[in-house]
Coordinates of C-alpha atoms in Angstrom, one line a residue:
Chain A
F14 CA -14.8 -6.0 -53.8
K15 CA -17.2 -9.0 -53.5
K16 CA -14.3 -11.3 -52.6
G17 CA -12.9 -8.9 -50.1
F18 CA -16.3 -8.4 -48.6
A19 CA -16.8 -12.2 -48.3
D20 CA -13.4 -12.6 -46.7
F21 CA -14.2 -9.9 -44.3
G22 CA -17.5 -11.6 -43.5
H23 CA -15.7 -14.9 -42.8
T24 CA -13.3 -13.1 -40.5
I25 CA -16.1 -11.4 -38.6
S26 CA -18.0 -14.6 -38.3
A27 CA -14.9 -16.5 -37.0
V28 CA -14.3 -13.7 -34.4
V29 CA -18.0 -13.8 -33.3
N30 CA -17.9 -17.6 -33.0
S31 CA -14.7 -17.4 -30.9
I32 CA -16.3 -14.8 -28.6
L33 CA -19.5 -16.9 -28.2
L34 CA -17.5 -20.1 -27.6
T35 CA -15.3 -18.4 -25.1
A36 CA -18.4 -17.1 -23.3
V37 CA -19.9 -20.6 -23.3
Y38 CA -16.6 -22.0 -22.0
L39 CA -16.1 -19.5 -19.2
I40 CA -19.7 -19.5 -18.0
G41 CA -20.9 -23.0 -18.8
V42 CA -17.8 -25.1 -18.3
G43 CA -16.2 -22.7 -15.8
L44 CA -19.1 -22.5 -13.4
T45 CA -19.8 -26.2 -13.6
A46 CA -16.1 -26.9 -13.0
L47 CA -16.2 -24.5 -10.0
F48 CA -19.3 -26.2 -8.5
A49 CA -17.7 -29.6 -9.0
K50 CA -14.6 -28.4 -7.2
L51 CA -16.8 -27.1 -4.3
F52 CA -18.5 -30.5 -4.0
K53 CA -15.4 -32.5 -4.7
R54 CA -16.9 -34.1 -7.8
H55 CA -14.7 -35.4 -10.5
F56 CA -15.5 -35.9 -14.2
L57 CA -12.6 -38.2 -15.0
N58 CA -11.3 -40.9 -12.7
M59 CA -7.6 -40.2 -12.6
K60 CA -6.6 -41.5 -9.1
L61 CA -3.9 -44.3 -8.8
S62 CA -4.3 -46.5 -5.8
E63 CA -1.8 -49.0 -4.3
K64 CA -4.6 -50.5 -2.1
R65 CA -6.8 -51.4 -5.1
K66 CA -6.2 -54.9 -6.5
S67 CA -7.8 -54.2 -9.8
Y68 CA -8.8 -51.2 -12.0
W69 CA -11.3 -53.2 -14.1
V70 CA -14.8 -51.9 -13.9
K71 CA -17.9 -53.8 -14.8
H72 CA -19.4 -53.0 -18.2
E73 CA -22.8 -51.3 -17.5
Chain B
M7 CA -30.7 -58.3 -46.6
Y8 CA -28.2 -55.6 -47.1
I9 CA -26.5 -53.7 -44.2
L10 CA -24.1 -50.8 -44.7
G11 CA -21.5 -50.0 -42.0
I12 CA -20.0 -46.5 -41.8
G13 CA -17.0 -45.3 -39.7
C14 CA -15.7 -41.7 -39.9
Y15 CA -14.8 -38.4 -38.3
Y16 CA -11.9 -39.6 -36.1
H17 CA -9.4 -41.4 -38.2
D18 CA -9.5 -44.0 -41.1
A19 CA -13.0 -43.5 -42.4
S20 CA -14.4 -46.5 -44.1
A21 CA -17.5 -48.3 -45.3
A22 CA -18.5 -52.0 -45.5
L23 CA -21.4 -53.9 -47.0
L24 CA -22.9 -57.1 -45.7
K25 CA -25.3 -59.2 -47.8
D26 CA -27.2 -62.0 -46.0
G27 CA -24.4 -62.4 -43.4
V28 CA -21.5 -62.3 -46.0
I29 CA -19.2 -59.3 -46.2
V30 CA -19.3 -58.5 -50.0
A31 CA -17.4 -55.2 -50.1
A32 CA -15.3 -53.0 -47.9
A33 CA -12.9 -50.1 -48.4
E34 CA -11.3 -47.2 -46.6
E35 CA -12.0 -43.7 -47.8
E36 CA -8.3 -42.8 -48.0
R37 CA -7.8 -45.0 -51.0
F38 CA -10.3 -43.0 -53.1
T39 CA -9.5 -39.4 -51.9
R40 CA -5.7 -40.2 -51.7
K41 CA -5.5 -38.5 -48.3
K42 CA -3.9 -40.9 -45.8
H43 CA -6.1 -41.7 -42.8
D44 CA -8.9 -39.6 -44.3
T45 CA -11.5 -38.9 -41.6
S46 CA -14.2 -37.4 -43.8
F47 CA -17.7 -39.0 -44.4
P48 CA -16.9 -42.0 -46.7
H49 CA -18.9 -41.0 -49.8
N50 CA -16.5 -42.8 -52.2
A51 CA -16.3 -45.9 -50.2
I52 CA -20.1 -46.1 -49.8
K53 CA -20.5 -45.5 -53.6
F54 CA -18.0 -48.4 -54.3
C55 CA -19.9 -50.7 -51.9
L56 CA -23.2 -50.1 -53.5
R57 CA -21.9 -50.3 -57.1
S58 CA -20.1 -53.5 -56.4
Q59 CA -23.5 -55.2 -55.7
K60 CA -25.4 -53.0 -58.3
I61 CA -27.8 -51.8 -55.7
R62 CA -29.1 -48.3 -54.7
I63 CA -29.3 -46.7 -51.3
D64 CA -33.0 -47.6 -51.0
D65 CA -32.1 -51.3 -51.2
L66 CA -30.3 -51.1 -47.8
D67 CA -32.2 -52.6 -44.8
Y68 CA -30.0 -50.9 -42.2
I69 CA -27.2 -48.4 -42.0
G70 CA -24.9 -48.7 -38.9
F71 CA -22.5 -46.2 -37.4
Y72 CA -19.4 -47.2 -35.5
E73 CA -19.9 -45.2 -32.3
K74 CA -22.4 -43.4 -30.1
P75 CA -21.7 -39.7 -30.8
F76 CA -23.6 -38.3 -27.8
L77 CA -21.8 -40.6 -25.4
K78 CA -18.5 -39.6 -26.9
L79 CA -19.4 -35.9 -26.6
E80 CA -20.2 -36.5 -22.9
R81 CA -16.7 -37.8 -22.5
I82 CA -15.1 -34.9 -24.3
L83 CA -17.1 -32.4 -22.2
S84 CA -16.0 -34.3 -19.1
Q85 CA -12.4 -33.7 -20.2
H86 CA -13.0 -30.0 -20.6
L87 CA -14.7 -29.8 -17.2
E88 CA -12.1 -31.8 -15.4
T89 CA -9.2 -29.8 -16.8
F90 CA -10.7 -26.3 -16.8
P91 CA -9.2 -23.8 -17.7
K92 CA -6.3 -25.6 -19.4
S93 CA -8.7 -27.1 -21.9
Y94 CA -9.7 -23.7 -23.3
K95 CA -7.8 -24.0 -26.6
T96 CA -9.0 -27.5 -27.4
F97 CA -12.6 -26.5 -26.5
L98 CA -12.4 -23.7 -29.1
S99 CA -11.0 -26.0 -31.8
S100 CA -13.0 -29.1 -31.2
I101 CA -16.6 -28.0 -30.3
P102 CA -17.4 -26.4 -33.6
S103 CA -16.8 -29.6 -35.5
W104 CA -18.9 -31.5 -33.0
L105 CA -21.8 -29.1 -33.4
N106 CA -21.5 -28.9 -37.2
T107 CA -20.8 -32.5 -38.2
K108 CA -20.1 -35.1 -35.6
L109 CA -23.4 -34.9 -33.8
R110 CA -25.3 -34.8 -37.1
V111 CA -24.6 -38.2 -38.5
M112 CA -28.3 -39.0 -38.8
R113 CA -28.8 -35.7 -40.7
T114 CA -25.9 -36.4 -43.0
V115 CA -27.1 -39.9 -43.8
R116 CA -30.6 -38.6 -44.5
K117 CA -29.5 -35.6 -46.5
K118 CA -26.4 -36.7 -48.4
L119 CA -27.2 -40.3 -49.0
K120 CA -31.0 -39.7 -49.2
Y121 CA -31.6 -42.8 -47.1
K122 CA -34.9 -43.1 -45.3
G123 CA -34.5 -46.4 -43.4
D124 CA -33.2 -47.2 -39.9
V125 CA -29.8 -45.9 -38.8
L126 CA -28.3 -47.8 -35.8
F127 CA -25.5 -46.5 -33.6
V128 CA -23.3 -49.3 -32.2
P129 CA -20.9 -48.6 -29.2
H130 CA -17.4 -48.3 -30.5
H131 CA -15.9 -51.3 -28.7
F132 CA -18.9 -53.5 -29.7
A133 CA -18.1 -52.5 -33.3
H134 CA -14.5 -53.7 -32.7
A135 CA -15.7 -56.9 -31.0
G136 CA -18.1 -57.6 -33.9
S137 CA -15.4 -57.0 -36.4
T138 CA -13.3 -59.8 -35.0
F139 CA -15.5 -62.4 -33.2
L140 CA -18.4 -62.5 -35.6
L141 CA -16.1 -62.9 -38.6
S142 CA -13.7 -65.4 -36.9
P143 CA -13.8 -69.2 -37.3
F144 CA -14.8 -69.6 -33.6
Q145 CA -18.3 -70.2 -32.2
K146 CA -17.0 -69.4 -28.7
A147 CA -14.0 -67.1 -27.9
A148 CA -12.6 -64.5 -25.5
I149 CA -12.8 -61.1 -27.1
V150 CA -10.2 -58.5 -26.2
T151 CA -10.5 -55.0 -27.7
V152 CA -7.7 -52.5 -26.9
D153 CA -7.4 -49.1 -28.6
G154 CA -6.8 -45.4 -27.9
V155 CA -10.4 -44.6 -26.9
G156 CA -13.9 -45.1 -28.1
E157 CA -16.7 -43.3 -26.3
W158 CA -15.4 -43.9 -22.7
T159 CA -13.9 -47.4 -23.1
T160 CA -10.2 -47.9 -23.9
T161 CA -9.8 -51.6 -23.1
A162 CA -12.5 -54.2 -22.8
Y163 CA -13.0 -58.0 -22.7
S164 CA -16.1 -59.9 -23.5
L165 CA -17.2 -63.5 -24.1
G166 CA -18.5 -64.3 -27.6
E167 CA -20.9 -67.3 -27.9
G168 CA -22.6 -68.0 -31.2
T169 CA -24.1 -64.7 -32.3
K170 CA -24.0 -63.1 -28.9
I171 CA -21.3 -60.8 -27.4
H172 CA -21.4 -60.7 -23.6
P173 CA -19.4 -57.7 -22.3
M174 CA -17.6 -58.4 -19.1
K175 CA -15.2 -55.7 -17.8
E176 CA -13.5 -52.6 -19.2
I177 CA -11.1 -49.8 -18.5
Q178 CA -12.2 -46.2 -19.2
F179 CA -10.6 -43.0 -20.4
P180 CA -8.1 -41.5 -19.7
H181 CA -6.3 -44.8 -18.9
S182 CA -5.3 -46.3 -22.2
L183 CA -2.5 -48.4 -23.6
G184 CA -3.2 -47.0 -27.1
L185 CA -2.8 -43.4 -25.8
L186 CA 0.3 -44.4 -23.9
Y187 CA 1.8 -45.8 -27.1
S188 CA 0.7 -42.8 -29.1
T189 CA 2.2 -40.4 -26.5
I190 CA 5.6 -42.0 -26.7
T191 CA 5.3 -42.1 -30.5
A192 CA 4.8 -38.3 -30.4
Y193 CA 7.7 -38.0 -28.0
L194 CA 9.9 -39.9 -30.4
G195 CA 9.0 -37.4 -33.2
F196 CA 6.7 -39.6 -35.2
S197 CA 3.1 -38.8 -36.2
V198 CA 0.3 -40.0 -33.9
N199 CA -2.4 -42.4 -35.2
N200 CA -0.1 -43.1 -38.1
S201 CA 3.4 -44.1 -37.1
E202 CA 3.0 -46.2 -34.0
Y203 CA 4.2 -49.2 -36.0
K204 CA 7.5 -47.4 -36.7
V205 CA 8.1 -47.2 -32.9
M206 CA 7.4 -51.0 -32.8
G207 CA 9.9 -51.5 -35.6
L208 CA 12.4 -49.3 -33.8
S209 CA 12.2 -51.2 -30.5
P210 CA 14.5 -54.1 -31.3
Y211 CA 17.4 -51.6 -31.9
G212 CA 17.2 -50.7 -28.2
I213 CA 18.0 -52.7 -25.2
M214 CA 15.3 -55.3 -24.9
D215 CA 16.2 -56.3 -21.3
R216 CA 14.1 -55.1 -18.4
E217 CA 17.1 -55.0 -16.1
K218 CA 19.5 -53.1 -18.3
N219 CA 17.2 -50.7 -20.1
L220 CA 17.1 -47.5 -17.9
Y221 CA 14.0 -46.1 -19.6
Y222 CA 12.0 -49.2 -18.7
K223 CA 12.2 -48.4 -15.0
K224 CA 11.5 -44.7 -15.8
L225 CA 8.4 -45.5 -17.9
R226 CA 7.1 -47.9 -15.3
E227 CA 6.5 -44.8 -13.2
V228 CA 3.9 -43.5 -15.7
I229 CA 1.7 -46.7 -15.5
D230 CA 0.4 -48.7 -12.6
I231 CA -0.2 -52.3 -13.9
K232 CA -2.0 -54.7 -11.5
E233 CA -1.6 -58.4 -11.5
D234 CA -4.8 -58.9 -13.4
G235 CA -3.5 -56.7 -16.3
S236 CA -5.8 -53.7 -15.4
F237 CA -3.9 -50.5 -15.4
R238 CA -4.0 -46.7 -14.8
L239 CA -1.8 -43.9 -16.1
D240 CA -0.3 -41.3 -13.9
M241 CA -1.9 -38.4 -15.7
S242 CA 0.7 -35.8 -14.6
Y243 CA 2.9 -37.3 -17.4
F244 CA 0.3 -36.6 -20.1
I245 CA -1.6 -33.7 -21.5
F246 CA -3.7 -35.4 -24.2
H247 CA -6.8 -35.0 -22.0
H248 CA -6.7 -31.2 -22.4
A249 CA -4.4 -30.3 -25.2
D250 CA -3.5 -31.3 -28.8
R251 CA 0.0 -32.5 -27.8
M252 CA 0.5 -35.7 -25.8
P253 CA 3.5 -35.8 -23.5
S254 CA 3.8 -33.3 -20.6
K255 CA 6.9 -31.4 -19.6
K256 CA 7.2 -33.8 -16.7
M257 CA 7.4 -36.7 -19.2
C258 CA 10.1 -34.9 -21.1
R259 CA 12.0 -34.4 -17.8
L260 CA 11.5 -38.1 -17.0
L261 CA 12.9 -39.2 -20.3
G262 CA 15.8 -36.8 -20.1
G263 CA 15.3 -34.5 -23.1
P264 CA 12.9 -32.7 -25.4
I265 CA 10.6 -34.2 -27.9
R266 CA 12.6 -35.5 -30.9
A267 CA 12.3 -33.2 -34.0
R268 CA 10.6 -34.8 -37.0
E269 CA 13.1 -36.2 -39.4
G270 CA 15.8 -35.5 -36.8
P271 CA 18.5 -38.1 -36.0
V272 CA 17.4 -41.2 -34.2
E273 CA 19.8 -41.6 -31.2
S274 CA 20.4 -44.7 -29.1
R275 CA 18.3 -43.0 -26.3
H276 CA 15.3 -43.0 -28.7
K277 CA 15.8 -46.7 -29.5
D278 CA 15.9 -47.6 -25.8
I279 CA 12.7 -45.6 -25.1
A280 CA 11.0 -47.5 -28.0
A281 CA 12.2 -50.8 -26.5
A282 CA 11.1 -49.8 -23.0
L283 CA 7.6 -48.9 -24.3
Q284 CA 7.2 -52.1 -26.2
M285 CA 8.3 -54.1 -23.1
I286 CA 5.8 -52.3 -20.9
Y287 CA 3.0 -52.8 -23.5
E288 CA 3.8 -56.5 -23.6
D289 CA 3.9 -56.7 -19.7
A290 CA 0.4 -55.2 -19.5
M291 CA -1.1 -57.2 -22.3
T292 CA 0.4 -60.5 -21.1
K293 CA -1.1 -60.1 -17.6
L294 CA -4.4 -58.9 -19.1
L295 CA -4.6 -61.9 -21.4
H296 CA -3.9 -64.3 -18.5
H297 CA -6.7 -62.7 -16.6
V298 CA -9.1 -62.9 -19.5
H299 CA -8.3 -66.6 -20.0
K300 CA -9.0 -67.2 -16.4
E301 CA -12.3 -65.3 -16.4
T302 CA -13.7 -66.6 -19.7
E303 CA -12.3 -70.2 -19.4
C304 CA -12.0 -70.2 -23.2
D305 CA -9.0 -71.3 -25.2
N306 CA -9.9 -69.2 -28.3
L307 CA -8.9 -65.5 -28.4
V308 CA -10.0 -62.9 -30.9
M309 CA -8.7 -59.3 -30.9
A310 CA -9.4 -55.9 -32.4
G311 CA -8.7 -52.3 -31.8
G312 CA -5.6 -50.4 -32.9
C313 CA -3.4 -52.1 -30.4
A314 CA -4.2 -55.5 -32.0
L315 CA -1.9 -54.2 -34.9
N316 CA 1.1 -54.6 -32.6
S317 CA 2.3 -57.6 -34.5
V318 CA 5.5 -58.0 -32.4
H319 CA 3.4 -58.8 -29.3
N320 CA 0.8 -60.8 -31.3
G321 CA 3.5 -63.3 -32.4
K322 CA 4.2 -64.0 -28.7
I323 CA 0.6 -64.4 -27.5
L324 CA 0.2 -68.2 -28.0
K325 CA 3.6 -68.9 -26.4
S326 CA 3.2 -66.6 -23.4
T327 CA -0.5 -67.1 -22.5
P328 CA -2.7 -70.1 -22.0
F329 CA -4.7 -69.3 -25.2
K330 CA -4.4 -72.0 -27.9
K331 CA -5.9 -70.3 -30.9
I332 CA -6.1 -66.7 -32.1
W333 CA -7.9 -64.7 -34.8
I334 CA -7.5 -61.0 -35.5
Q335 CA -9.5 -58.7 -37.8
P336 CA -7.2 -57.6 -40.7
A337 CA -8.3 -54.0 -40.2
A338 CA -8.0 -54.1 -36.5
G339 CA -7.9 -50.3 -36.1
D340 CA -10.8 -47.9 -36.4
G341 CA -11.0 -48.6 -40.2
G342 CA -12.4 -52.1 -39.4
T343 CA -15.3 -50.9 -37.3
S344 CA -17.6 -50.3 -40.2
M345 CA -17.3 -54.0 -40.9
G346 CA -17.9 -54.8 -37.2
V347 CA -21.1 -52.7 -37.3
T348 CA -22.6 -54.7 -40.1
S349 CA -21.9 -58.0 -38.4
Y350 CA -23.0 -56.8 -35.0
I351 CA -26.4 -55.6 -36.4
Y352 CA -27.0 -58.8 -38.5
H353 CA -25.9 -61.4 -36.0
T354 CA -26.1 -59.9 -32.5
L355 CA -29.0 -57.5 -32.8
L356 CA -31.1 -59.4 -35.4
G357 CA -30.0 -62.9 -34.1
K358 CA -29.2 -64.3 -37.6
K359 CA -27.1 -67.4 -37.7
R360 CA -23.3 -67.2 -38.4
D361 CA -21.9 -69.2 -41.2
F362 CA -19.4 -66.8 -42.8
Q363 CA -15.7 -66.4 -41.9
L364 CA -13.4 -63.7 -43.3
K365 CA -10.7 -65.7 -45.0
D366 CA -9.1 -63.1 -47.2
A367 CA -9.0 -59.3 -47.3
Y368 CA -9.5 -58.7 -51.0
L369 CA -12.7 -56.8 -50.6
G370 CA -11.9 -53.5 -52.4
P371 CA -12.3 -52.3 -55.9
A372 CA -11.2 -54.7 -58.7
F373 CA -10.7 -53.8 -62.3
S374 CA -11.4 -56.1 -65.3
T375 CA -8.9 -56.9 -68.1
K376 CA -11.1 -54.8 -70.4
I377 CA -11.0 -51.7 -68.2
I378 CA -7.2 -51.9 -67.6
K379 CA -6.6 -52.4 -71.4
A380 CA -8.7 -49.4 -72.2
F381 CA -6.8 -47.3 -69.6
L382 CA -3.4 -48.3 -71.1
D383 CA -4.6 -47.6 -74.6
K384 CA -6.2 -44.3 -73.8
H385 CA -3.0 -43.0 -72.2
K386 CA -0.8 -44.5 -75.0
I387 CA 1.2 -46.5 -72.4
K388 CA 3.6 -49.1 -73.9
Y389 CA 2.9 -52.6 -72.6
S390 CA 3.0 -56.3 -73.5
E391 CA 0.5 -58.9 -72.8
F392 CA 1.0 -62.4 -71.2
K393 CA -0.8 -65.1 -73.2
D394 CA -1.9 -67.0 -70.0
D395 CA -1.4 -67.3 -66.3
N396 CA 1.5 -69.8 -66.6
E397 CA 3.6 -67.3 -68.7
L398 CA 2.7 -64.5 -66.3
V399 CA 3.9 -66.5 -63.3
K400 CA 7.1 -67.7 -65.0
E401 CA 8.1 -64.3 -66.4
T402 CA 7.3 -62.5 -63.1
A403 CA 9.5 -65.0 -61.1
K404 CA 12.3 -64.6 -63.6
L405 CA 12.2 -60.8 -63.4
L406 CA 12.2 -61.0 -59.5
H407 CA 15.1 -63.4 -59.6
E408 CA 17.0 -60.9 -61.8
D409 CA 16.6 -58.4 -58.9
N410 CA 14.0 -56.2 -60.6
V411 CA 11.5 -54.4 -58.4
I412 CA 8.0 -55.4 -59.4
A413 CA 4.7 -53.6 -58.7
W414 CA 1.9 -56.2 -58.5
F415 CA -1.7 -55.1 -59.2
Q416 CA -4.2 -57.9 -59.3
G417 CA -7.8 -58.4 -58.2
G418 CA -9.6 -56.7 -55.4
M419 CA -7.8 -54.1 -53.3
E420 CA -6.9 -55.1 -49.7
W421 CA -9.0 -54.3 -46.7
G422 CA -6.9 -53.0 -43.8
P423 CA -3.5 -51.3 -43.6
R424 CA -1.4 -54.1 -45.1
A425 CA -0.7 -54.9 -48.7
L426 CA -1.3 -58.6 -49.1
G427 CA -0.6 -59.4 -52.7
S428 CA -3.2 -57.3 -54.5
R429 CA -1.5 -53.9 -54.4
S430 CA 2.1 -55.0 -53.5
I431 CA 5.6 -54.2 -54.4
L432 CA 7.6 -57.4 -54.7
S433 CA 11.3 -58.0 -54.8
N434 CA 14.1 -60.5 -54.1
A435 CA 14.5 -61.2 -50.3
C436 CA 17.8 -63.0 -50.9
N437 CA 19.6 -59.9 -52.2
P438 CA 21.4 -58.2 -49.3
E439 CA 21.2 -54.8 -51.0
M440 CA 17.5 -55.0 -51.7
Q441 CA 16.5 -53.1 -48.5
D442 CA 18.7 -50.1 -49.5
I443 CA 17.5 -50.3 -53.1
L444 CA 13.8 -50.2 -52.0
N445 CA 14.5 -47.4 -49.5
L446 CA 16.5 -45.3 -52.0
K447 CA 14.6 -45.9 -55.2
V448 CA 11.0 -46.5 -54.2
K449 CA 9.9 -45.9 -50.6
H450 CA 12.1 -43.0 -49.5
R451 CA 11.6 -44.0 -45.9
E452 CA 13.5 -44.3 -42.6
K453 CA 16.4 -46.7 -42.9
F454 CA 15.7 -48.5 -39.6
R455 CA 12.4 -49.9 -40.9
P456 CA 12.4 -53.5 -41.9
F457 CA 10.7 -55.0 -45.0
A458 CA 8.2 -57.8 -44.7
P459 CA 8.6 -61.3 -46.1
V460 CA 5.9 -63.3 -47.8
V461 CA 6.0 -67.1 -47.9
C462 CA 3.5 -69.8 -48.9
E463 CA 1.8 -71.1 -45.8
D464 CA 3.0 -74.7 -46.4
D465 CA 6.6 -73.4 -46.4
A466 CA 6.4 -71.1 -43.4
M467 CA 7.5 -73.5 -40.7
T468 CA 10.7 -74.2 -42.6
Y469 CA 11.9 -70.7 -42.4
F470 CA 10.1 -69.2 -39.4
D471 CA 9.7 -70.3 -35.8
C472 CA 5.9 -69.9 -36.1
D473 CA 3.2 -71.3 -33.8
Y474 CA 1.9 -74.6 -35.2
P475 CA -0.5 -74.8 -37.0
V476 CA 0.3 -71.3 -38.5
P477 CA -2.3 -69.0 -37.1
E478 CA -4.7 -67.3 -39.6
P479 CA -3.8 -63.7 -38.6
T480 CA -0.4 -64.4 -40.2
D481 CA -2.2 -64.3 -43.5
F482 CA -3.0 -60.7 -42.7
M483 CA 0.6 -59.9 -41.7
L484 CA -0.4 -59.4 -38.1
M485 CA 2.2 -61.7 -36.5
V486 CA 6.0 -61.2 -36.1
Y487 CA 8.0 -64.5 -35.6
P488 CA 11.7 -65.3 -35.3
I489 CA 13.4 -66.3 -38.6
R490 CA 15.2 -69.6 -38.0
K491 CA 18.9 -68.9 -37.5
E492 CA 20.2 -70.9 -40.5
W493 CA 18.2 -68.6 -42.8
H494 CA 19.3 -65.2 -41.4
K495 CA 22.1 -64.7 -43.9
K496 CA 20.2 -66.2 -46.8
I497 CA 17.2 -63.8 -46.6
P498 CA 19.0 -60.6 -45.3
A499 CA 16.5 -58.2 -46.9
V500 CA 13.7 -59.3 -44.6
T501 CA 15.6 -60.3 -41.5
H502 CA 15.2 -57.6 -38.8
V503 CA 17.9 -56.6 -36.5
D504 CA 16.7 -59.0 -33.8
G505 CA 16.3 -61.9 -36.4
S506 CA 12.6 -61.6 -36.7
G507 CA 10.2 -61.0 -39.6
R508 CA 6.7 -59.7 -39.9
L509 CA 5.7 -62.4 -42.4
Q510 CA 2.7 -62.8 -44.5
T511 CA 1.6 -66.4 -45.2
I512 CA -0.4 -67.0 -48.3
R513 CA -2.6 -70.0 -49.1
R514 CA -3.3 -70.9 -52.7
A515 CA -7.1 -70.7 -52.2
Q516 CA -6.7 -67.0 -51.2
N517 CA -4.7 -65.7 -54.2
H518 CA -3.5 -68.4 -56.6
L519 CA -1.4 -66.1 -58.9
Y520 CA 0.5 -64.6 -56.0
Y521 CA 1.1 -68.1 -54.5
D522 CA 2.3 -69.5 -57.8
V523 CA 4.8 -66.6 -58.3
I524 CA 6.3 -67.2 -54.9
K525 CA 6.6 -71.0 -55.6
E526 CA 8.1 -70.3 -59.0
F527 CA 10.6 -67.8 -57.5
G528 CA 11.5 -70.6 -55.0
K529 CA 12.4 -72.9 -57.9
L530 CA 14.8 -70.3 -59.3
S531 CA 16.4 -69.0 -56.1
G532 CA 16.1 -72.1 -53.8
I533 CA 14.1 -70.0 -51.3
P534 CA 10.4 -69.3 -51.8
I535 CA 10.3 -66.0 -50.0
L536 CA 9.8 -62.5 -51.5
I537 CA 9.8 -59.0 -50.0
N538 CA 6.2 -57.7 -49.9
T539 CA 5.8 -54.0 -49.3
S540 CA 2.8 -51.8 -49.9
F541 CA 2.3 -50.3 -53.3
N542 CA 2.5 -46.6 -52.5
I543 CA 4.9 -43.8 -52.0
R544 CA 5.7 -42.9 -48.4
G545 CA 2.9 -40.7 -46.9
E546 CA 0.4 -41.8 -49.6
P547 CA -2.3 -44.5 -49.1
I548 CA -2.0 -47.8 -51.0
C549 CA -2.9 -47.6 -54.7
C550 CA -6.5 -48.2 -55.6
T551 CA -6.9 -47.7 -59.4
P552 CA -4.8 -48.4 -62.5
Y553 CA -4.1 -44.7 -62.7
D554 CA -2.8 -44.6 -59.1
A555 CA -0.6 -47.7 -59.9
Y556 CA 0.9 -46.3 -63.1
K557 CA 1.5 -42.9 -61.5
C558 CA 3.2 -44.5 -58.5
M559 CA 5.5 -46.6 -60.7
M560 CA 6.5 -43.7 -62.9
G561 CA 7.4 -41.6 -59.9
T562 CA 9.6 -44.2 -58.3
G563 CA 12.3 -46.7 -59.2
I564 CA 9.9 -49.6 -59.7
D565 CA 11.1 -51.5 -62.8
Y566 CA 8.0 -53.2 -63.9
L567 CA 4.2 -53.0 -63.2
I568 CA 2.2 -56.2 -63.7
M569 CA -1.4 -55.2 -63.9
D570 CA -3.8 -58.0 -64.5
K571 CA -2.2 -59.8 -67.6
F572 CA -0.3 -56.7 -68.8
L573 CA 3.4 -56.1 -68.3
I574 CA 4.4 -52.4 -68.3
K575 CA 8.1 -51.5 -68.2
R576 CA 9.0 -48.1 -66.7
G577 CA 11.9 -47.7 -69.1
D578 CA 9.6 -48.0 -72.1
N579 CA 7.5 -45.0 -70.9
K580 CA 10.1 -42.3 -70.2
R581 CA 7.8 -39.4 -71.1
D582 CA 5.6 -40.1 -68.0
M583 CA 8.5 -40.3 -65.5
W584 CA 8.5 -37.9 -62.5
D585 CA 10.3 -37.8 -59.2
S586 CA 8.3 -38.7 -56.1
E587 CA 11.1 -38.2 -53.6
K588 CA 10.3 -34.6 -52.7
Y589 CA 6.6 -35.6 -52.1
A590 CA 7.5 -38.5 -49.8
K591 CA 6.5 -37.3 -46.4
D592 CA 4.4 -38.7 -43.6

């Protein structure tokens, strides 16, 4: 009974964690990503450019 | 002054200990836990480092960590933001480990190690740079660090002068030669962060001609390489920035088929893709190194980062670039960063003078004659004892000449991914069947993979078309060179399909017993070259303890184990035999 109860506890805790993380992802990450899209802001620099002679960036 | 360096939580956890500027102990956690590429906090490696100097945690002046966790988390969150909502799955799987462990390094050090002193966090590529420049023979050198990714940086070059490292320029995530190599490794059905060297070994079987290899032109579409060696990846071919897998469907379409199944047949298409990848890697690196030489105006080059383990390219550097001398950290991958952290803190941050060079890699646990004898007696293992080193050398050479497979366990365990004559399996390189014997009886590994030769440094130029003088990274098995044509048929077991060999050179001052055995074997066979392969079963880390060594021998077709001055014959201990073949997996 104790083992079953502990397993059940773990399952419940994993489900709650997933729900919380999903909420954080949708609200936190989602809204930030949405605003970034509105203001054309990028978090990763993924563009290729034929015009650029170099992709090196100075170490800050 | 004692400084402990720690690296963990990504791959290849390790610890290293520096005493007054000298590296006195270093080991990877995997050797103790027996989990290959173990990522967990390196408790065992730390314990070994402290015990080796008979000190306690309170005796440490500093502890250093190999990256800045918050900066890395910033990059990971940026990935999730940039790729929303595709990154949902990886967000769910990665964030809990960040919140529970990866951000709590300080807490772990305080709580688990009970350490109250200063903990310093060194940027990842500085740890790589420290691991190579500060332990090299050069007082001034160009430093190139190339890996998958650290915090943001994937490729960087700096100028090292005395104790200082001046960072110059870098390339940032997601553009990475390491991640490109890993992506194609995954496409070819091999494990990432583990089997990139297999793709390198597979490449000579493909068409190594830029005009004739169809996949070379195709793969050039995924990377834009500028004349100065800087580059960017076309991210539509990759999904590593938002998923656990690496190549995208577009990449599969480009390469004309699905990802190869693990353990599936290796077709000629796969060989050509491996060849194309290696050529593109070499294109980028050659341009990059020309640019770095021009910018730093320095003839000495030091390298680190996982890509510095690409020994096929390393062997071409001095011929294809203006650099005149080269040095590479033996544990060039992330495993070596713990050592870099200690040197960086001692020399660069504290400004202490440099007068130590890393000349060999035997920094791991060593076992005394007394301990080994006690182990053998306790387990009732049948053995014989050599009366002195001279008898040991002569008998070992004789057994090798008779085509026996010998496990060689002597002194301190190697630091880094290569077995260098401390935990090695040795055999006769002149026997054309030896490659099959080792694959079938001992290593149970893919047939296309070559075995490495070991030769005394003073004989290397006779058999190999090396740079002259033989560069020191060759001592760490980090350079592939062509074998001179007249020897191809005489050392078939170590001659790769393209006539090259990933040789290890050994100098007597580094390991006199190992050196003497090779020389003695040369007297018997006429050729002083042996096969040296790592002492482990496929998928397992290299042996660490006498127990690991004995267990490995009894589970494979190794004929003899020479451990310190004891000779153990597998055939004399039949009750302990077992079959390792079904456990031999990556």
